Coordinates of C-alpha atoms in Angstrom, one line a residue:
M18 CA -6.4 -35.1 23.9
K19 CA -8.1 -32.0 22.3
I20 CA -6.0 -29.0 21.5
T21 CA -7.9 -26.9 24.0
A22 CA -6.8 -29.2 26.9
I23 CA -3.2 -29.3 25.6
Y24 CA -3.0 -25.6 25.2
T25 CA -4.7 -24.9 28.6
S26 CA -1.9 -26.9 30.2
L27 CA 0.7 -25.1 28.3
L28 CA -0.7 -21.7 29.3
A29 CA -0.5 -22.7 32.9
L30 CA 3.2 -23.4 32.5
V31 CA 3.7 -20.2 30.6
A32 CA 2.1 -18.2 33.3
A33 CA 4.4 -19.9 35.8
G34 CA 7.4 -19.0 33.6
A35 CA 8.2 -22.7 33.1
V36 CA 7.8 -23.0 29.3
H37 CA 7.5 -21.1 26.0
A38 CA 4.4 -22.4 24.3
D39 CA 5.0 -24.0 21.0
T40 CA 4.4 -21.5 18.3
A41 CA 2.7 -23.8 15.8
Q42 CA 0.3 -25.1 18.5
F43 CA -0.4 -21.6 19.6
R44 CA -1.3 -20.6 16.1
E45 CA -3.6 -23.5 15.6
A46 CA -5.4 -22.9 18.9
F47 CA -5.8 -19.2 18.4
L48 CA -7.2 -19.5 14.9
A49 CA -9.6 -22.1 16.2
G50 CA -10.9 -19.6 18.7
E51 CA -9.7 -21.6 21.6
V52 CA -7.4 -19.0 23.1
D53 CA -8.8 -15.9 24.9
W54 CA -7.2 -12.5 24.7
A55 CA -5.8 -12.7 28.2
A56 CA -3.9 -15.8 27.3
V57 CA -2.6 -14.1 24.2
E58 CA -1.3 -11.3 26.3
A59 CA 0.3 -13.7 28.7
Q60 CA 2.2 -15.5 26.0
A61 CA 3.2 -12.2 24.4
K62 CA 4.9 -11.2 27.7
D63 CA 6.6 -14.6 27.8
E64 CA 7.8 -14.1 24.2
G65 CA 9.0 -10.7 25.2
S66 CA 9.7 -9.1 21.8
V67 CA 8.3 -8.6 18.3
N68 CA 10.2 -8.1 15.0
L69 CA 8.4 -5.6 12.8
Y70 CA 9.8 -5.3 9.2
Y71 CA 8.7 -2.1 7.4
W72 CA 9.9 0.4 4.9
G73 CA 12.0 2.8 6.9
G74 CA 12.2 5.7 4.4
S75 CA 10.1 8.1 6.4
D76 CA 11.7 9.9 9.3
L77 CA 8.3 10.9 10.6
L78 CA 7.2 7.3 10.7
N79 CA 10.5 6.1 12.3
V80 CA 10.2 8.6 15.1
W81 CA 6.6 7.6 15.7
M82 CA 7.6 3.9 15.9
D83 CA 10.3 4.8 18.4
R84 CA 8.5 7.3 20.5
V85 CA 4.9 6.0 20.4
V86 CA 4.7 2.4 19.4
A87 CA 7.7 1.1 21.4
P88 CA 6.5 2.6 24.7
A89 CA 3.0 1.4 24.1
L90 CA 4.2 -2.2 23.6
E91 CA 6.6 -1.9 26.5
S92 CA 3.7 -1.2 28.8
Q93 CA 2.3 -4.6 27.7
G94 CA 5.5 -6.4 28.4
V95 CA 6.7 -6.6 24.8
E96 CA 9.8 -5.0 23.3
L97 CA 9.4 -3.6 19.7
N98 CA 12.3 -4.4 17.4
P99 CA 11.7 -2.2 14.3
V100 CA 13.6 -3.6 11.3
R101 CA 13.8 -0.8 8.8
I102 CA 14.1 -2.0 5.2
T103 CA 14.4 -0.3 1.8
S104 CA 12.2 -2.8 0.0
T105 CA 9.3 -4.8 1.4
K106 CA 10.2 -7.6 -1.0
D107 CA 13.3 -8.2 1.0
A108 CA 11.2 -9.2 4.0
V109 CA 9.0 -11.4 1.9
D110 CA 12.0 -13.1 0.4
L111 CA 13.4 -13.7 3.8
V112 CA 10.2 -15.3 5.0
L113 CA 10.0 -17.6 2.0
A114 CA 13.7 -18.6 2.2
E115 CA 13.3 -19.5 5.9
Q116 CA 10.1 -21.4 5.1
N117 CA 11.7 -23.3 2.3
S118 CA 14.7 -24.2 4.5
G119 CA 12.3 -26.1 6.8
A120 CA 12.9 -23.9 9.8
S121 CA 9.8 -24.0 12.1
E122 CA 10.5 -20.4 13.2
G123 CA 11.8 -17.6 11.1
S124 CA 13.1 -14.1 11.8
V125 CA 10.1 -12.0 10.7
D126 CA 7.1 -11.5 13.0
M127 CA 5.2 -8.9 11.1
I128 CA 5.5 -7.0 7.7
W129 CA 3.9 -3.8 6.5
L130 CA 2.8 -4.6 3.0
N131 CA 0.1 -4.8 0.4
G132 CA -0.5 -5.7 -3.2
E133 CA 1.9 -8.2 -4.9
N134 CA 3.9 -8.8 -1.7
F135 CA 0.8 -10.0 0.1
A136 CA -0.3 -12.0 -2.9
T137 CA 3.1 -13.7 -3.0
L138 CA 2.9 -14.8 0.6
K139 CA -0.6 -16.0 0.2
R140 CA 0.3 -18.0 -2.9
Q141 CA 3.2 -19.7 -1.0
D142 CA 1.0 -20.5 2.0
A143 CA 3.3 -18.4 4.1
L144 CA 0.8 -16.5 6.2
F145 CA -0.3 -17.0 9.8
G146 CA -3.9 -17.4 8.9
S147 CA -7.2 -15.5 9.4
F148 CA -6.1 -13.6 12.6
A149 CA -7.5 -10.2 11.8
P150 CA -11.2 -10.7 12.6
L151 CA -10.3 -12.4 15.9
L152 CA -8.5 -9.3 17.4
P153 CA -10.4 -7.2 19.9
N154 CA -9.9 -4.1 17.8
A155 CA -11.3 -5.9 14.7
A156 CA -14.5 -4.1 15.9
N157 CA -13.0 -0.9 14.4
L158 CA -13.2 -2.3 10.9
E159 CA -16.0 -3.2 8.5
W160 CA -16.0 -6.9 7.7
N161 CA -19.6 -7.3 6.3
P162 CA -19.2 -8.2 2.6
E163 CA -22.7 -6.9 2.0
D164 CA -21.5 -3.4 2.9
E165 CA -19.6 -2.0 -0.2
R166 CA -17.3 0.0 2.2
S167 CA -15.8 -3.3 3.4
V168 CA -14.0 -3.9 0.0
L169 CA -10.6 -2.6 1.1
N170 CA -10.7 -4.7 4.2
L171 CA -11.6 -7.9 2.3
R172 CA -9.6 -7.4 -0.9
D173 CA -6.0 -6.2 -1.4
F174 CA -5.2 -5.3 -5.0
G175 CA -8.1 -7.5 -6.0
V176 CA -6.8 -10.5 -3.9
E177 CA -9.0 -11.7 -1.1
T178 CA -7.3 -11.0 2.2
G179 CA -9.1 -13.8 4.1
G180 CA -8.3 -12.0 7.3
A181 CA -4.6 -12.9 6.9
E182 CA -3.7 -9.2 7.1
I183 CA -5.2 -6.3 9.0
P184 CA -5.6 -2.8 7.6
W185 CA -3.2 -0.3 9.1
S186 CA -3.4 2.7 6.9
G187 CA -5.4 4.1 4.0
E188 CA -4.2 6.1 1.0
Q189 CA -5.2 7.7 -2.3
Y190 CA -3.2 8.7 -5.3
V191 CA -3.5 12.5 -5.3
C192 CA -1.7 15.2 -7.3
A193 CA -0.5 18.6 -6.3
Y194 CA 0.3 21.7 -8.2
N195 CA 2.3 24.9 -7.4
A196 CA -0.2 27.7 -7.6
D197 CA 2.6 30.2 -8.0
R198 CA 3.5 28.6 -11.3
V199 CA 0.2 27.2 -12.6
A200 CA -3.0 29.3 -13.0
A201 CA -6.1 27.7 -11.6
E202 CA -7.7 27.5 -15.1
D203 CA -4.7 25.7 -16.4
V204 CA -4.7 22.9 -13.9
P205 CA -5.4 19.6 -15.8
S206 CA -8.1 17.2 -14.7
T207 CA -7.6 14.6 -17.5
F208 CA -4.6 13.1 -19.2
E209 CA -5.5 14.9 -22.4
A210 CA -5.4 18.2 -20.5
L211 CA -2.1 17.3 -19.0
R212 CA -0.6 16.7 -22.5
S213 CA -2.0 20.1 -23.6
Y214 CA -0.4 21.8 -20.6
L215 CA 3.0 20.2 -21.4
E216 CA 2.8 21.1 -25.0
E217 CA 2.7 24.7 -23.8
N218 CA 5.1 24.1 -20.9
P219 CA 7.4 21.2 -21.9
G220 CA 9.5 19.5 -19.2
K221 CA 7.4 20.7 -16.3
F222 CA 6.1 17.2 -15.4
T223 CA 7.4 13.8 -14.6
Y224 CA 6.3 10.7 -12.6
I225 CA 8.1 8.3 -10.4
K226 CA 9.8 5.5 -12.4
P227 CA 8.3 2.0 -12.4
P228 CA 8.9 -0.6 -10.9
H229 CA 8.4 1.7 -7.9
Y230 CA 4.8 1.2 -6.8
I231 CA 4.0 4.9 -7.1
G232 CA 5.2 4.9 -10.7
N233 CA 3.2 1.7 -11.3
T234 CA 0.1 3.5 -10.0
F235 CA 0.5 6.4 -12.4
V236 CA 0.8 3.9 -15.2
Q237 CA -2.3 2.0 -14.1
E238 CA -4.3 5.3 -13.9
A239 CA -3.3 6.1 -17.4
I240 CA -4.4 2.7 -18.5
Y241 CA -7.8 3.0 -16.8
A242 CA -8.4 6.4 -18.4
H243 CA -7.6 5.1 -21.9
N244 CA -9.5 1.8 -21.6
P245 CA -10.8 1.4 -25.1
D246 CA -14.1 0.0 -23.8
G247 CA -14.7 3.0 -21.5
T248 CA -15.0 0.7 -18.4
G249 CA -12.1 2.2 -16.5
A250 CA -10.7 0.0 -13.7
E251 CA -13.4 -2.7 -14.1
P252 CA -11.6 -5.3 -16.2
F253 CA -8.4 -4.9 -14.3
Q254 CA -10.0 -6.4 -11.2
Q255 CA -9.6 -9.8 -12.8
S256 CA -6.6 -12.0 -12.2
S257 CA -4.1 -13.2 -14.8
D258 CA -5.9 -16.5 -14.7
Q259 CA -9.2 -14.8 -15.7
I260 CA -8.0 -12.4 -18.4
P261 CA -6.1 -13.8 -21.4
A262 CA -2.8 -12.1 -22.4
A263 CA -4.2 -10.9 -25.7
E264 CA -7.2 -9.3 -24.0
L265 CA -5.0 -7.5 -21.5
A266 CA -2.7 -6.3 -24.3
R267 CA -5.8 -4.9 -26.1
L268 CA -6.9 -3.1 -23.0
I269 CA -3.6 -1.5 -22.0
T270 CA -2.4 -0.5 -25.5
P271 CA -4.0 2.9 -25.7
G272 CA -2.7 3.9 -22.2
M273 CA 0.8 2.6 -23.0
E274 CA 0.8 4.5 -26.3
Y275 CA -0.2 7.7 -24.5
L276 CA 2.7 7.3 -22.1
R277 CA 5.1 6.8 -24.9
D278 CA 3.8 9.8 -26.7
L279 CA 4.1 11.9 -23.5
E280 CA 7.8 11.1 -23.1
P281 CA 9.1 13.9 -25.3
L282 CA 7.2 16.4 -23.1
L283 CA 8.6 15.1 -19.7
L284 CA 11.3 16.6 -17.5
D285 CA 14.7 16.8 -19.4
A286 CA 13.3 15.1 -22.4
A287 CA 14.5 18.0 -24.6
G288 CA 18.0 16.9 -23.7
G289 CA 17.4 13.5 -25.2
S290 CA 16.3 11.4 -22.2
P291 CA 13.4 12.0 -19.9
R292 CA 14.2 12.0 -16.2
Y293 CA 12.0 9.8 -14.0
P294 CA 12.7 10.3 -10.2
E295 CA 13.4 7.1 -8.3
D296 CA 11.1 7.7 -5.3
N297 CA 9.0 10.2 -3.4
A298 CA 11.9 12.1 -1.9
A299 CA 13.4 12.7 -5.4
L300 CA 10.0 13.9 -6.8
D301 CA 9.5 16.1 -3.7
G302 CA 12.8 17.8 -4.4
L303 CA 12.0 18.5 -8.0
F304 CA 8.6 20.0 -7.0
L305 CA 10.1 22.1 -4.2
N306 CA 12.8 23.4 -6.5
G307 CA 10.4 24.4 -9.2
E308 CA 11.8 22.0 -11.8
V309 CA 8.3 20.5 -12.2
D310 CA 4.9 22.1 -11.6
F311 CA 3.1 19.0 -10.4
S312 CA 3.7 16.1 -8.0
C313 CA 1.6 13.0 -8.1
T314 CA 1.9 10.4 -5.3
F315 CA 0.1 8.4 -2.7
G316 CA -0.5 11.2 -0.2
L317 CA -4.0 12.1 0.9
Y318 CA -2.3 14.5 3.4
A319 CA 1.0 14.9 1.5
V320 CA 0.5 18.6 0.9
A321 CA -0.4 19.5 4.5
T322 CA 2.5 17.4 5.8
G323 CA 4.8 18.8 3.1
L324 CA 3.9 22.4 4.0
A325 CA 4.5 21.6 7.7
T326 CA 7.9 20.0 7.1
G327 CA 9.1 22.4 4.3
S328 CA 9.3 19.7 1.7
Y329 CA 6.6 21.2 -0.5
P330 CA 6.4 24.7 -2.1
E331 CA 4.4 27.2 0.0
A332 CA 1.8 27.5 -2.8
A333 CA 1.1 23.8 -3.2
Q334 CA -2.5 22.8 -3.7
Q335 CA -4.1 19.4 -4.3
F336 CA -6.4 18.8 -7.3
I337 CA -8.6 16.2 -8.8
F338 CA -6.6 14.2 -11.4
P339 CA -7.3 12.1 -13.3
E340 CA -11.1 12.5 -13.0
G341 CA -12.7 9.1 -12.1
H342 CA -9.4 7.2 -11.8
M343 CA -7.7 8.3 -8.6
I344 CA -6.6 4.9 -7.1
K345 CA -7.5 4.4 -3.5
N346 CA -6.3 1.6 -1.3
K347 CA -5.2 0.4 2.1
N348 CA -2.0 -1.1 3.4
Y349 CA -1.8 -3.8 6.0
L350 CA 0.1 -5.7 8.6
A351 CA 0.6 -9.4 8.0
I352 CA 2.1 -12.1 10.2
P353 CA 4.1 -14.9 8.5
V354 CA 3.3 -18.5 9.3
N355 CA 6.7 -19.0 10.8
A356 CA 6.7 -15.9 13.0
P357 CA 8.9 -16.6 16.0
H358 CA 6.8 -14.4 18.4
P359 CA 3.1 -15.0 17.2
A360 CA 1.4 -13.8 20.4
A361 CA 3.5 -10.6 20.5
S362 CA 2.7 -10.1 16.9
L363 CA -1.1 -10.3 17.6
V364 CA -0.7 -7.8 20.5
L365 CA 1.1 -5.4 18.2
A366 CA -1.5 -5.8 15.4
N367 CA -4.3 -5.2 17.9
W368 CA -2.6 -2.0 19.3
M369 CA -1.9 -0.7 15.8
T370 CA -5.6 -0.8 15.0
S371 CA -6.7 1.0 18.1
V372 CA -8.1 4.5 18.0
E373 CA -5.1 5.7 20.1
A374 CA -2.6 4.3 17.6
Q375 CA -4.4 5.5 14.5
A376 CA -5.0 9.0 15.8
S377 CA -1.4 9.5 16.9
K378 CA -0.1 8.0 13.6
L379 CA -2.3 10.4 11.6
Q380 CA -1.3 13.4 13.6
Q381 CA 2.4 12.8 13.7
T382 CA 3.1 11.2 10.3
G383 CA 0.2 12.3 8.1
M384 CA -0.6 8.7 7.3
P385 CA -4.4 8.3 6.9
S386 CA -6.3 6.1 9.3
G387 CA -6.7 2.5 8.3
I388 CA -9.7 1.9 10.6
D389 CA -13.3 2.8 9.6
S390 CA -14.8 5.9 11.2
W391 CA -18.4 4.6 10.9
K392 CA -17.5 1.7 13.1
L393 CA -16.2 3.9 15.9
D394 CA -18.1 5.5 18.8
E395 CA -18.5 9.3 18.8
A396 CA -15.3 9.9 20.8
G397 CA -13.2 7.7 18.6
A398 CA -14.5 9.2 15.4
K399 CA -13.8 12.7 16.8
A400 CA -10.3 11.7 17.8
I401 CA -9.5 10.6 14.3
A402 CA -11.1 13.7 12.7
E403 CA -9.2 16.1 15.0
A404 CA -5.9 14.3 14.3
S405 CA -6.1 14.9 10.5
P406 CA -3.6 17.4 9.1
G407 CA -6.3 18.4 6.6
L408 CA -6.7 18.6 2.9
V409 CA -5.4 21.6 0.9
G410 CA -7.4 22.6 -2.2
V411 CA -9.7 19.6 -2.4
E412 CA -12.7 18.3 -0.5
Q413 CA -13.0 14.7 0.7
D414 CA -16.3 14.2 -1.1
A415 CA -14.6 15.0 -4.4
L416 CA -11.8 12.6 -3.7
D417 CA -14.3 9.9 -2.8
A418 CA -16.3 10.6 -6.0
N419 CA -13.2 10.1 -8.2
A420 CA -11.8 7.1 -6.4
A421 CA -10.8 3.9 -8.3
P422 CA -9.6 0.5 -7.1
D423 CA -6.1 -0.9 -7.5
T424 CA -5.2 -3.3 -10.4
N425 CA -5.3 -6.9 -9.4
A426 CA -2.0 -7.9 -7.9
T427 CA -1.4 -10.6 -10.5
L428 CA -1.6 -8.1 -13.3
V429 CA 0.7 -5.5 -11.7
D430 CA 3.9 -7.3 -12.7
V431 CA 2.7 -7.7 -16.3
I432 CA 1.9 -4.0 -16.6
E433 CA 5.2 -3.1 -15.0
A434 CA 7.2 -5.4 -17.3
T435 CA 5.3 -3.9 -20.3
W436 CA 6.2 -0.3 -19.3
L437 CA 9.8 -1.2 -18.7
E438 CA 10.1 -2.8 -22.2
Y439 CA 7.8 -0.6 -24.3
I440 CA 8.6 2.8 -22.6
E441 CA 12.0 2.6 -20.9
R442 CA 13.7 0.3 -23.5
D443 CA 11.7 1.7 -26.4
S444 CA 11.0 -1.9 -27.7
S445 CA 9.8 -2.2 -31.3
D446 CA 7.9 -5.3 -30.4
P447 CA 4.1 -5.1 -30.4
I448 CA 2.5 -4.7 -27.0
E449 CA 0.7 -8.0 -27.5
T450 CA 4.0 -9.7 -27.9
I451 CA 5.5 -8.0 -24.8
V452 CA 2.4 -8.9 -22.7
A453 CA 2.5 -12.5 -23.9
R454 CA 6.2 -12.7 -22.8
A455 CA 5.3 -11.3 -19.4
Y456 CA 2.6 -13.9 -19.0
E457 CA 5.1 -16.6 -19.8
N458 CA 7.5 -15.2 -17.1
L459 CA 4.7 -15.0 -14.6
A460 CA 3.9 -18.7 -15.1
K461 CA 7.5 -19.8 -14.4

């Protein structure tokens, strides 16, 4: 009997409340295009709940989840169970542990992630499959590979998404300065200008400590800017299988040397040890209190949101830094292969990519839209535009003109390990040796 016939019979029983359709069979039928959306919604009501694992460090986001997302899902017969975690890797590890135990159903229905975490799940065949283009709201995203604007929907840190995650939010690494403390003519636009500023104003800058992803991003931008071939981010789009360790070491050495040379000019370095904040909240506190003059983070609307919440100094302004190397990406929602409530997960993913969800998320949390404005009708595009908290001190065209892609996910761990050994531990080993060691660990 064909899967369509089997699944049609199951759906009839589901509608009658007689059975919970087998999750593996549902997955196979949905990915084959043999389940219409009405049937997905019917099974989602039968499943009754969905477990969303996400970083819970933002009060604004947590309130939005509770007050907006939960009621929206409840109206569709699904209860949202928000599982707030401190590290996305914890959810990934849980999925893999349950998968390796042989359990047909795990605990995690959906994870907010990108980069290495997505690459890890993909490498372990732990993803639900190519669900994203099959959702009704997939129409709000650009999937045409011939359109260069589709790249962030089709590739995540250089790794092909294959439709196994759906974009939920967008971001760009943007720096801010305190205009009460820094004259406009002294605002740096390059890494060399930053060093010159710190030579005159030592201790007035720091960046978030790797392996935090925001710290990793600052390191990657420094590497792009100091690429000895002058090709910026281009070679770092290759995977570790495509770029030999010795070649990667050659490309990252000037950037790493710059960062080591910058250390004596960073916050508290005069006391013998530079201070690297552990996360956004710590850096925001330093910036607000005037301990540093700049704050660099993923935050297209961070200044507008920070001014509204009082977490940024009143004179905060965004600026273009570093020219040509401001990493821009998206983050996503992925469904594990062993999700216990797959239909409810699909319903959640679809709602999260609606204009309604994206506009309210943008307005209430300052998190940029993950859907593509050019794919929306006039009313939808207007709703997203009106929800924006706004930019402070920069124009969108300038941000777009200086955007750069993320480093390939398979290289991120290598670059991170190199920073930790060469910068934090002040290793005397050559960078080529450190990178070779990191490649060996990657292969294990």
